[in-house]
């Protein structure tokens, strides 16, 4: 057992497909950066990590590549993930004093991943400088971060909609009773917008423009307003830049299938729930976490489709990081139950 008392610098990391957050006890979330690394291809050196690297996506000269080392919630590029983690761990430690030891680190992983994928996260964390690397299943961490009564003999349901994965879980007595992880979330929404604009307007837009459309005028179900937004892209017929105006109704149409894949995952998990727990969830409601929870009207659509109350957690983007950090305090309570595993430096 290890604790977080005194000058501990132990940390919880939400190693996400879109964003990485680092939570330090007593300080809260101290790092919140996009999971992006930019390299110089000629020298192999790192040009930027996080926000600075994200700003380079789609805008890099020939000798610089900006890439996202995580895909669908798992490591797509091991070395780059370790480099990125090291950078964020050092950033989190920047203003700390009087420390001699390396941190114990808890990292979240999607609930559906293989043992090999999980081990890669632990190894990358140790390579990044952790003294021990523990992993916790993401929906469990999200539930702790959303202050759900995970230790009590009552059913809590959490839906964590991130960049790469949506994690749905029903939790009771410190363990996941039933869960579902689908590789459909915010990135898929952006991609659906890109494909829609390409098909309807023969216009090629970038990831950042698609995400902006989602933030500004995107919604689940039929939008309430009649907003529209001007976007710029490359006309596939002429090859030249072109500006068009696109409406909230069109973005709603583009997002329809992705939203309903998430709804189906929620329904499927509810169907597998023991009846007593389903009754508890009916009383307390389904809690949405992750950045995708901020999509307008997603709570209403899920509520309509499941006939259950649905709430968006406070600070949905931070829940997993907070829960991951807090889990370090309670390792003894649920090491065997919530799929926590750990690895140490040799
Ligand atoms: N206001 C918003 N409306 C819609 N989507 C949003 C909003 N804010 C953030 N998002 C989306 O949330 C996603 C990122 O969420 P989050 O940071 O929880 O994911 P992650 O932890 O990096 O991913 P994963 O859990 O899949 O590894 C992105 O797809 C982003 O576009």
mmCIF file of C-alpha atoms and ligand atoms in Angstrom:
data_model
loop_
_atom_site.group_PDB
_atom_site.id
_atom_site.type_symbol
_atom_site.label_atom_id
_atom_site.label_comp_id
_atom_site.label_asym_id
_atom_site.label_seq_id
_atom_site.Cartn_x
_atom_site.Cartn_y
_atom_site.Cartn_z
ATOM 1 C CA UNK A 1 0.000 0.000 0.000
ATOM 2 C CA UNK A 2 1.113 3.513 -0.580
ATOM 3 C CA UNK A 3 -0.483 6.725 0.534
ATOM 4 C CA UNK A 4 -0.743 10.225 -0.772
ATOM 5 C CA UNK A 5 0.073 12.047 2.472
ATOM 6 C CA UNK A 6 2.669 14.748 3.123
ATOM 7 C CA UNK A 7 4.584 15.884 0.085
ATOM 8 C CA UNK A 8 3.427 13.056 -2.104
ATOM 9 C CA UNK A 9 3.437 13.822 -5.792
ATOM 10 C CA UNK A 10 1.485 10.765 -6.809
ATOM 11 C CA UNK A 11 -0.907 11.416 -9.630
ATOM 12 C CA UNK A 12 -3.909 10.190 -11.565
ATOM 13 C CA UNK A 13 -3.782 10.468 -15.350
ATOM 14 C CA UNK A 14 -6.674 10.449 -17.788
ATOM 15 C CA UNK A 15 -4.707 9.328 -20.826
ATOM 16 C CA UNK A 16 -7.317 10.119 -23.429
ATOM 17 C CA UNK A 17 -7.563 9.861 -27.183
ATOM 18 C CA UNK A 18 -8.326 13.583 -27.416
ATOM 19 C CA UNK A 19 -6.973 15.048 -24.168
ATOM 20 C CA UNK A 20 -4.650 14.067 -21.348
ATOM 21 C CA UNK A 21 -5.372 15.372 -17.854
ATOM 22 C CA UNK A 22 -3.172 14.999 -14.783
ATOM 23 C CA UNK A 23 -4.692 15.199 -11.320
ATOM 24 C CA UNK A 24 -2.509 15.747 -8.266
ATOM 25 C CA UNK A 25 -4.064 15.302 -4.845
ATOM 26 C CA UNK A 26 -4.591 18.567 -3.023
ATOM 27 C CA UNK A 27 -4.063 20.514 -6.228
ATOM 28 C CA UNK A 28 -6.709 19.138 -8.567
ATOM 29 C CA UNK A 29 -6.249 18.946 -12.331
ATOM 30 C CA UNK A 30 -2.848 20.553 -13.020
ATOM 31 C CA UNK A 31 -2.368 19.512 -16.669
ATOM 32 C CA UNK A 32 -5.059 19.629 -19.329
ATOM 33 C CA UNK A 33 -3.603 19.308 -22.823
ATOM 34 C CA UNK A 34 -4.494 17.693 -26.142
ATOM 35 C CA UNK A 35 -2.902 14.232 -26.626
ATOM 36 C CA UNK A 36 -0.760 15.388 -29.554
ATOM 37 C CA UNK A 37 2.999 15.295 -30.250
ATOM 38 C CA UNK A 38 4.778 17.118 -33.103
ATOM 39 C CA UNK A 39 8.100 15.769 -34.439
ATOM 40 C CA UNK A 40 10.721 16.920 -36.915
ATOM 41 C CA UNK A 41 11.071 14.087 -39.377
ATOM 42 C CA UNK A 42 14.581 15.140 -40.494
ATOM 43 C CA UNK A 43 16.169 15.140 -37.015
ATOM 44 C CA UNK A 44 13.662 12.964 -35.112
ATOM 45 C CA UNK A 45 13.452 15.635 -32.388
ATOM 46 C CA UNK A 46 10.252 16.716 -30.675
ATOM 47 C CA UNK A 47 8.970 20.061 -31.793
ATOM 48 C CA UNK A 48 5.978 20.427 -29.446
ATOM 49 C CA UNK A 49 3.639 18.485 -27.144
ATOM 50 C CA UNK A 50 0.019 19.229 -26.184
ATOM 51 C CA UNK A 51 -1.616 22.532 -27.131
ATOM 52 C CA UNK A 52 1.309 23.771 -29.201
ATOM 53 C CA UNK A 53 1.388 20.505 -31.138
ATOM 54 C CA UNK A 54 -2.396 20.510 -31.698
ATOM 55 C CA UNK A 55 -2.180 23.933 -33.286
ATOM 56 C CA UNK A 56 0.208 22.419 -35.838
ATOM 57 C CA UNK A 57 -2.217 19.686 -37.002
ATOM 58 C CA UNK A 58 -2.932 20.140 -40.678
ATOM 59 C CA UNK A 59 -0.587 23.126 -40.803
ATOM 60 C CA UNK A 60 2.854 21.561 -40.555
ATOM 61 C CA UNK A 61 5.598 22.063 -43.137
ATOM 62 C CA UNK A 62 6.953 18.934 -44.817
ATOM 63 C CA UNK A 63 9.558 18.200 -42.163
ATOM 64 C CA UNK A 64 7.192 18.325 -39.155
ATOM 65 C CA UNK A 65 4.459 15.794 -38.370
ATOM 66 C CA UNK A 66 1.855 16.272 -35.640
ATOM 67 C CA UNK A 67 0.322 13.012 -34.489
ATOM 68 C CA UNK A 68 -2.054 11.650 -31.891
ATOM 69 C CA UNK A 69 -0.393 8.604 -30.290
ATOM 70 C CA UNK A 70 -3.679 7.315 -28.803
ATOM 71 C CA UNK A 71 -6.453 5.918 -30.957
ATOM 72 C CA UNK A 72 -9.820 4.580 -29.801
ATOM 73 C CA UNK A 73 -8.672 4.904 -26.189
ATOM 74 C CA UNK A 74 -5.622 2.644 -26.621
ATOM 75 C CA UNK A 75 -1.969 3.208 -27.520
ATOM 76 C CA UNK A 76 -1.415 3.379 -31.271
ATOM 77 C CA UNK A 77 2.226 4.495 -30.996
ATOM 78 C CA UNK A 78 4.076 3.281 -27.893
ATOM 79 C CA UNK A 79 7.241 5.404 -28.016
ATOM 80 C CA UNK A 80 5.331 8.618 -28.698
ATOM 81 C CA UNK A 81 2.868 7.895 -25.888
ATOM 82 C CA UNK A 82 5.741 7.390 -23.430
ATOM 83 C CA UNK A 83 7.349 10.674 -24.578
ATOM 84 C CA UNK A 84 4.053 12.515 -24.208
ATOM 85 C CA UNK A 85 3.397 11.024 -20.757
ATOM 86 C CA UNK A 86 6.893 11.959 -19.591
ATOM 87 C CA UNK A 87 6.322 15.543 -20.742
ATOM 88 C CA UNK A 88 2.981 15.795 -18.895
ATOM 89 C CA UNK A 89 4.289 14.115 -15.716
ATOM 90 C CA UNK A 90 7.204 16.596 -15.638
ATOM 91 C CA UNK A 91 4.781 19.461 -16.254
ATOM 92 C CA UNK A 92 2.632 18.294 -13.320
ATOM 93 C CA UNK A 93 5.722 18.177 -11.079
ATOM 94 C CA UNK A 94 7.049 21.552 -12.161
ATOM 95 C CA UNK A 95 6.072 23.572 -9.128
ATOM 96 C CA UNK A 96 6.610 20.880 -6.555
ATOM 97 C CA UNK A 97 9.451 21.059 -4.085
ATOM 98 C CA UNK A 98 11.250 18.794 -1.625
ATOM 99 C CA UNK A 99 10.659 15.555 -3.446
ATOM 100 C CA UNK A 100 13.053 12.762 -3.947
ATOM 101 C CA UNK A 101 11.026 9.853 -5.147
ATOM 102 C CA UNK A 102 9.313 9.135 -8.445
ATOM 103 C CA UNK A 103 5.524 9.258 -8.413
ATOM 104 C CA UNK A 104 3.100 6.398 -8.105
ATOM 105 C CA UNK A 105 0.754 6.862 -11.049
ATOM 106 C CA UNK A 106 -2.773 5.622 -11.723
ATOM 107 C CA UNK A 107 -3.850 5.717 -15.372
ATOM 108 C CA UNK A 108 -7.318 4.975 -16.717
ATOM 109 C CA UNK A 109 -7.945 2.519 -19.554
ATOM 110 C CA UNK A 110 -11.117 1.679 -21.520
ATOM 111 C CA UNK A 111 -12.981 -1.241 -19.964
ATOM 112 C CA UNK A 112 -12.984 -3.367 -23.096
ATOM 113 C CA UNK A 113 -9.237 -3.449 -23.808
ATOM 114 C CA UNK A 114 -7.056 -6.533 -24.038
ATOM 115 C CA UNK A 115 -4.407 -7.509 -21.476
ATOM 116 C CA UNK A 116 -1.732 -6.611 -24.048
ATOM 117 C CA UNK A 117 -3.199 -3.125 -24.589
ATOM 118 C CA UNK A 118 -3.428 -2.588 -20.822
ATOM 119 C CA UNK A 119 0.152 -3.713 -20.313
ATOM 120 C CA UNK A 120 1.302 -1.259 -22.990
ATOM 121 C CA UNK A 121 -0.226 1.602 -20.963
ATOM 122 C CA UNK A 122 1.495 0.404 -17.780
ATOM 123 C CA UNK A 123 4.848 -0.019 -19.550
ATOM 124 C CA UNK A 124 4.606 3.417 -21.197
ATOM 125 C CA UNK A 125 3.830 4.982 -17.807
ATOM 126 C CA UNK A 126 6.829 3.303 -16.157
ATOM 127 C CA UNK A 127 9.012 4.317 -19.127
ATOM 128 C CA UNK A 128 7.737 7.880 -18.662
ATOM 129 C CA UNK A 129 9.178 7.945 -15.120
ATOM 130 C CA UNK A 130 6.529 6.496 -12.801
ATOM 131 C CA UNK A 131 7.651 4.444 -9.813
ATOM 132 C CA UNK A 132 4.582 2.237 -10.117
ATOM 133 C CA UNK A 133 1.909 2.307 -12.790
ATOM 134 C CA UNK A 134 -1.608 1.217 -11.918
ATOM 135 C CA UNK A 135 -4.510 1.097 -14.336
ATOM 136 C CA UNK A 136 -8.189 1.549 -13.546
ATOM 137 C CA UNK A 137 -11.146 1.034 -15.840
ATOM 138 C CA UNK A 138 -12.338 4.355 -17.199
ATOM 139 C CA UNK A 139 -16.067 4.183 -16.362
ATOM 140 C CA UNK A 140 -15.237 3.295 -12.755
ATOM 141 C CA UNK A 141 -12.927 6.307 -12.523
ATOM 142 C CA UNK A 142 -15.604 8.479 -14.176
ATOM 143 C CA UNK A 143 -18.158 7.349 -11.584
ATOM 144 C CA UNK A 144 -15.803 8.176 -8.678
ATOM 145 C CA UNK A 145 -15.061 11.569 -10.275
ATOM 146 C CA UNK A 146 -18.792 12.261 -10.664
ATOM 147 C CA UNK A 147 -19.271 11.521 -6.943
ATOM 148 C CA UNK A 148 -21.517 8.523 -7.521
ATOM 149 C CA UNK A 149 -21.932 6.214 -4.491
ATOM 150 C CA UNK A 150 -19.767 3.479 -6.036
ATOM 151 C CA UNK A 151 -19.082 1.681 -2.726
ATOM 152 C CA UNK A 152 -22.720 1.364 -1.696
ATOM 153 C CA UNK A 153 -25.055 -1.553 -2.444
ATOM 154 C CA UNK A 154 -26.999 0.522 -4.933
ATOM 155 C CA UNK A 155 -26.856 0.737 -8.722
ATOM 156 C CA UNK A 156 -25.128 3.741 -10.364
ATOM 157 C CA UNK A 157 -24.911 4.124 -14.119
ATOM 158 C CA UNK A 158 -22.304 6.196 -15.888
ATOM 159 C CA UNK A 159 -21.842 6.915 -19.602
ATOM 160 C CA UNK A 160 -18.410 8.394 -20.356
ATOM 161 C CA UNK A 161 -18.290 9.820 -23.877
ATOM 162 C CA UNK A 162 -14.710 10.688 -24.746
ATOM 163 C CA UNK A 163 -12.876 11.268 -28.009
ATOM 164 C CA UNK A 164 -12.300 7.660 -29.044
ATOM 165 C CA UNK A 165 -14.578 5.555 -26.866
ATOM 166 C CA UNK A 166 -17.906 5.630 -25.102
ATOM 167 C CA UNK A 167 -17.873 3.623 -21.900
ATOM 168 C CA UNK A 168 -21.154 2.604 -20.345
ATOM 169 C CA UNK A 169 -21.162 0.895 -16.940
ATOM 170 C CA UNK A 170 -23.436 -0.058 -14.106
ATOM 171 C CA UNK A 171 -21.604 -0.055 -10.781
ATOM 172 C CA UNK A 172 -22.518 -1.348 -7.357
ATOM 173 C CA UNK A 173 -20.565 -2.254 -4.200
ATOM 174 C CA UNK A 174 -17.212 -1.080 -5.568
ATOM 175 C CA UNK A 175 -17.328 -3.134 -8.757
ATOM 176 C CA UNK A 176 -18.532 -2.945 -12.354
ATOM 177 C CA UNK A 177 -21.612 -5.174 -12.613
ATOM 178 C CA UNK A 178 -22.068 -4.810 -16.356
ATOM 179 C CA UNK A 179 -20.393 -2.623 -18.934
ATOM 180 C CA UNK A 180 -20.054 -1.909 -22.610
ATOM 181 C CA UNK A 181 -17.271 -0.077 -24.428
ATOM 182 C CA UNK A 182 -17.846 1.105 -27.983
ATOM 183 C CA UNK A 183 -15.259 2.785 -30.159
ATOM 184 C CA UNK A 184 -17.726 5.508 -31.107
ATOM 185 C CA UNK A 185 -17.490 8.949 -29.480
ATOM 186 C CA UNK A 186 -16.436 12.550 -30.196
ATOM 187 C CA UNK A 187 -13.913 11.732 -32.959
ATOM 188 C CA UNK A 188 -16.520 9.710 -34.811
ATOM 189 C CA UNK A 189 -18.875 12.713 -34.613
ATOM 190 C CA UNK A 190 -16.199 14.919 -36.179
ATOM 191 C CA UNK A 191 -15.616 12.353 -38.887
ATOM 192 C CA UNK A 192 -19.354 12.101 -39.593
ATOM 193 C CA UNK A 193 -19.415 15.890 -40.105
ATOM 194 C CA UNK A 194 -16.420 15.719 -42.475
ATOM 195 C CA UNK A 195 -18.092 12.971 -44.526
ATOM 196 C CA UNK A 196 -21.439 14.807 -44.611
ATOM 197 C CA UNK A 197 -19.906 18.055 -45.877
ATOM 198 C CA UNK A 198 -17.810 16.159 -48.412
ATOM 199 C CA UNK A 199 -20.811 14.263 -49.781
ATOM 200 C CA UNK A 200 -23.304 17.140 -49.796
ATOM 201 C CA UNK A 201 -21.051 20.047 -50.825
ATOM 202 C CA UNK A 202 -17.983 18.319 -52.355
ATOM 203 C CA UNK A 203 -16.028 20.315 -49.817
ATOM 204 C CA UNK A 204 -13.096 18.923 -47.878
ATOM 205 C CA UNK A 205 -12.848 20.307 -44.334
ATOM 206 C CA UNK A 206 -10.294 19.543 -41.624
ATOM 207 C CA UNK A 207 -10.750 17.902 -38.207
ATOM 208 C CA UNK A 208 -10.549 21.212 -36.405
ATOM 209 C CA UNK A 209 -13.291 22.789 -38.520
ATOM 210 C CA UNK A 210 -15.522 19.743 -37.996
ATOM 211 C CA UNK A 211 -14.992 19.906 -34.231
ATOM 212 C CA UNK A 212 -15.765 23.617 -34.259
ATOM 213 C CA UNK A 213 -19.055 22.944 -36.077
ATOM 214 C CA UNK A 214 -19.907 20.330 -33.435
ATOM 215 C CA UNK A 215 -19.143 22.738 -30.559
ATOM 216 C CA UNK A 216 -20.949 25.727 -32.007
ATOM 217 C CA UNK A 217 -24.043 24.377 -33.739
ATOM 218 C CA UNK A 218 -23.979 20.604 -33.188
ATOM 219 C CA UNK A 219 -26.745 18.833 -31.288
ATOM 220 C CA UNK A 220 -28.324 15.435 -30.767
ATOM 221 C CA UNK A 221 -31.862 15.211 -32.132
ATOM 222 C CA UNK A 222 -33.464 18.150 -33.889
ATOM 223 C CA UNK A 223 -31.770 21.451 -33.040
ATOM 224 C CA UNK A 224 -33.887 24.061 -31.289
ATOM 225 C CA UNK A 225 -32.476 27.105 -33.048
ATOM 226 C CA UNK A 226 -31.958 27.983 -36.689
ATOM 227 C CA UNK A 227 -28.292 28.862 -36.349
ATOM 228 C CA UNK A 228 -25.785 28.399 -39.091
ATOM 229 C CA UNK A 229 -22.043 28.781 -39.405
ATOM 230 C CA UNK A 230 -19.674 29.740 -42.201
ATOM 231 C CA UNK A 231 -16.903 27.278 -42.883
ATOM 232 C CA UNK A 232 -13.952 27.169 -45.202
ATOM 233 C CA UNK A 233 -12.566 24.143 -46.973
ATOM 234 C CA UNK A 234 -11.211 22.927 -50.287
ATOM 235 C CA UNK A 235 -13.633 22.475 -53.170
ATOM 236 C CA UNK A 236 -13.045 18.951 -54.443
ATOM 237 C CA UNK A 237 -14.170 19.896 -57.963
ATOM 238 C CA UNK A 238 -12.025 22.985 -58.493
ATOM 239 C CA UNK A 239 -9.303 22.271 -55.915
ATOM 240 C CA UNK A 240 -9.663 25.846 -54.662
ATOM 241 C CA UNK A 241 -10.578 27.199 -51.210
ATOM 242 C CA UNK A 242 -14.298 27.865 -50.797
ATOM 243 C CA UNK A 243 -16.591 29.224 -48.064
ATOM 244 C CA UNK A 244 -20.079 27.859 -47.447
ATOM 245 C CA UNK A 245 -22.756 28.327 -44.810
ATOM 246 C CA UNK A 246 -24.013 25.234 -43.039
ATOM 247 C CA UNK A 247 -27.016 24.959 -40.714
ATOM 248 C CA UNK A 248 -27.571 23.362 -37.313
ATOM 249 C CA UNK A 249 -30.184 21.076 -38.901
ATOM 250 C CA UNK A 250 -27.561 19.737 -41.315
ATOM 251 C CA UNK A 251 -25.078 19.089 -38.505
ATOM 252 C CA UNK A 252 -27.879 17.357 -36.558
ATOM 253 C CA UNK A 253 -28.433 15.099 -39.575
ATOM 254 C CA UNK A 254 -24.698 14.412 -39.874
ATOM 255 C CA UNK A 255 -24.503 13.387 -36.188
ATOM 256 C CA UNK A 256 -27.673 11.263 -36.154
ATOM 257 C CA UNK A 257 -26.136 7.803 -36.672
ATOM 258 C CA UNK A 258 -23.253 8.335 -34.243
ATOM 259 C CA UNK A 259 -25.618 9.608 -31.546
ATOM 260 C CA UNK A 260 -27.840 6.553 -31.993
ATOM 261 C CA UNK A 261 -24.872 4.166 -31.747
ATOM 262 C CA UNK A 262 -24.222 5.698 -28.318
ATOM 263 C CA UNK A 263 -27.920 5.422 -27.408
ATOM 264 C CA UNK A 264 -27.880 1.739 -28.432
ATOM 265 C CA UNK A 265 -24.883 1.050 -26.175
ATOM 266 C CA UNK A 266 -26.763 2.626 -23.247
ATOM 267 C CA UNK A 267 -29.914 0.595 -23.967
ATOM 268 C CA UNK A 268 -27.934 -2.633 -24.353
ATOM 269 C CA UNK A 269 -26.235 -2.130 -20.975
ATOM 270 C CA UNK A 270 -29.549 -1.329 -19.279
ATOM 271 C CA UNK A 271 -31.080 -4.480 -20.746
ATOM 272 C CA UNK A 272 -28.305 -6.555 -19.173
ATOM 273 C CA UNK A 273 -28.747 -4.908 -15.765
ATOM 274 C CA UNK A 274 -30.156 -6.920 -12.851
ATOM 275 C CA UNK A 275 -33.689 -5.559 -12.145
ATOM 276 C CA UNK A 276 -32.872 -4.275 -8.636
ATOM 277 C CA UNK A 277 -30.050 -2.136 -9.984
ATOM 278 C CA UNK A 278 -32.202 -0.880 -12.876
ATOM 279 C CA UNK A 279 -34.711 0.327 -10.274
ATOM 280 C CA UNK A 280 -31.938 2.207 -8.408
ATOM 281 C CA UNK A 281 -30.850 3.849 -11.672
ATOM 282 C CA UNK A 282 -34.442 4.831 -12.381
ATOM 283 C CA UNK A 283 -34.402 6.711 -9.044
ATOM 284 C CA UNK A 284 -30.993 8.325 -9.339
ATOM 285 C CA UNK A 285 -30.645 8.734 -13.104
ATOM 286 C CA UNK A 286 -27.942 7.971 -15.657
ATOM 287 C CA UNK A 287 -24.913 10.268 -15.326
ATOM 288 C CA UNK A 288 -23.060 11.472 -18.439
ATOM 289 C CA UNK A 289 -19.338 12.329 -18.244
ATOM 290 C CA UNK A 290 -16.569 13.064 -20.801
ATOM 291 C CA UNK A 291 -16.439 15.859 -23.369
ATOM 292 C CA UNK A 292 -19.083 14.208 -25.550
ATOM 293 C CA UNK A 293 -21.588 14.739 -22.719
ATOM 294 C CA UNK A 294 -21.458 18.435 -23.656
ATOM 295 C CA UNK A 295 -23.082 17.816 -27.042
ATOM 296 C CA UNK A 296 -26.300 19.787 -26.890
ATOM 297 C CA UNK A 297 -29.450 17.747 -26.109
ATOM 298 C CA UNK A 298 -27.603 14.443 -25.849
ATOM 299 C CA UNK A 299 -28.986 14.051 -22.314
ATOM 300 C CA UNK A 300 -32.523 14.661 -23.587
ATOM 301 C CA UNK A 301 -32.212 12.168 -26.447
ATOM 302 C CA UNK A 302 -30.832 9.438 -24.134
ATOM 303 C CA UNK A 303 -33.583 10.175 -21.626
ATOM 304 C CA UNK A 304 -36.307 9.956 -24.310
ATOM 305 C CA UNK A 305 -34.950 6.705 -25.673
ATOM 306 C CA UNK A 306 -34.416 4.950 -22.312
ATOM 307 C CA UNK A 307 -37.282 6.558 -20.355
ATOM 308 C CA UNK A 308 -34.748 7.181 -17.564
ATOM 309 C CA UNK A 309 -33.671 10.462 -15.987
ATOM 310 C CA UNK A 310 -30.296 11.579 -17.410
ATOM 311 C CA UNK A 311 -27.929 14.162 -15.894
ATOM 312 C CA UNK A 312 -24.681 15.664 -17.130
ATOM 313 C CA UNK A 313 -21.992 15.544 -14.386
ATOM 314 C CA UNK A 314 -20.463 18.743 -13.086
ATOM 315 C CA UNK A 315 -17.218 19.363 -15.044
ATOM 316 C CA UNK A 316 -17.729 16.313 -17.292
ATOM 317 C CA UNK A 317 -14.290 16.717 -18.926
ATOM 318 C CA UNK A 318 -12.543 16.340 -15.538
ATOM 319 C CA UNK A 319 -14.445 13.400 -14.002
ATOM 320 C CA UNK A 320 -12.128 10.623 -15.204
ATOM 321 C CA UNK A 321 -8.967 12.454 -14.098
ATOM 322 C CA UNK A 322 -10.412 13.284 -10.675
ATOM 323 C CA UNK A 323 -11.680 9.727 -10.210
ATOM 324 C CA UNK A 324 -8.355 8.255 -11.325
ATOM 325 C CA UNK A 325 -6.483 10.395 -8.784
ATOM 326 C CA UNK A 326 -8.945 9.672 -5.986
ATOM 327 C CA UNK A 327 -8.728 5.940 -6.711
ATOM 328 C CA UNK A 328 -5.095 6.011 -5.533
ATOM 329 C CA UNK A 329 -6.451 6.733 -2.044
ATOM 330 C CA UNK A 330 -8.683 3.693 -2.092
ATOM 331 C CA UNK A 331 -6.549 1.041 -3.704
ATOM 332 C CA UNK A 332 -7.086 -1.288 -0.755
ATOM 333 C CA UNK A 333 -10.868 -1.091 -1.191
ATOM 334 C CA UNK A 334 -11.180 -2.210 -4.741
ATOM 335 C CA UNK A 335 -7.942 -3.569 -6.102
ATOM 336 C CA UNK A 336 -9.594 -6.875 -6.937
ATOM 337 C CA UNK A 337 -12.980 -5.548 -7.975
ATOM 338 C CA UNK A 338 -12.579 -2.712 -10.438
ATOM 339 C CA UNK A 339 -9.966 -4.274 -12.656
ATOM 340 C CA UNK A 340 -7.003 -2.445 -11.141
ATOM 341 C CA UNK A 341 -3.618 -3.846 -12.085
ATOM 342 C CA UNK A 342 -0.184 -2.478 -11.398
ATOM 343 C CA UNK A 343 3.410 -2.577 -12.628
ATOM 344 C CA UNK A 344 6.637 -1.327 -10.976
ATOM 345 C CA UNK A 345 9.998 -0.131 -12.192
ATOM 346 C CA UNK A 346 12.482 -2.970 -12.398
HETATM 347 N N1 LIG B 1 -18.991 21.379 -25.994
HETATM 348 C C1 LIG B 1 -18.771 20.218 -26.588
HETATM 349 N N2 LIG B 1 -19.706 19.689 -27.420
HETATM 350 C C2 LIG B 1 -19.496 18.512 -28.037
HETATM 351 N N3 LIG B 1 -18.383 17.765 -27.895
HETATM 352 C C3 LIG B 1 -17.413 18.257 -27.088
HETATM 353 C C4 LIG B 1 -17.548 19.491 -26.392
HETATM 354 N N4 LIG B 1 -16.410 19.712 -25.681
HETATM 355 C C5 LIG B 1 -15.592 18.657 -25.922
HETATM 356 N N5 LIG B 1 -16.194 17.788 -26.775
HETATM 357 C C6 LIG B 1 -15.620 16.553 -27.349
HETATM 358 O O1 LIG B 1 -15.232 15.692 -26.309
HETATM 359 C C7 LIG B 1 -14.194 14.836 -26.782
HETATM 360 C C8 LIG B 1 -13.074 14.804 -25.776
HETATM 361 O O2 LIG B 1 -13.576 14.355 -24.564
HETATM 362 P P1 LIG B 1 -12.607 13.780 -23.430
HETATM 363 O O3 LIG B 1 -11.515 14.752 -23.170
HETATM 364 O O4 LIG B 1 -13.479 13.363 -22.299
HETATM 365 O O5 LIG B 1 -12.038 12.502 -24.218
HETATM 366 P P2 LIG B 1 -10.745 11.642 -23.976
HETATM 367 O O6 LIG B 1 -10.692 11.276 -22.512
HETATM 368 O O7 LIG B 1 -9.558 12.318 -24.535
HETATM 369 O O8 LIG B 1 -11.072 10.374 -24.894
HETATM 370 P P3 LIG B 1 -11.199 8.817 -24.565
HETATM 371 O O9 LIG B 1 -11.921 8.737 -23.236
HETATM 372 O O10 LIG B 1 -11.987 8.259 -25.677
HETATM 373 O O11 LIG B 1 -9.816 8.311 -24.548
HETATM 374 C C9 LIG B 1 -13.707 15.413 -28.110
HETATM 375 O O12 LIG B 1 -14.218 14.617 -29.167
HETATM 376 C C10 LIG B 1 -14.334 16.798 -28.109
HETATM 377 O O13 LIG B 1 -14.585 17.237 -29.430
#
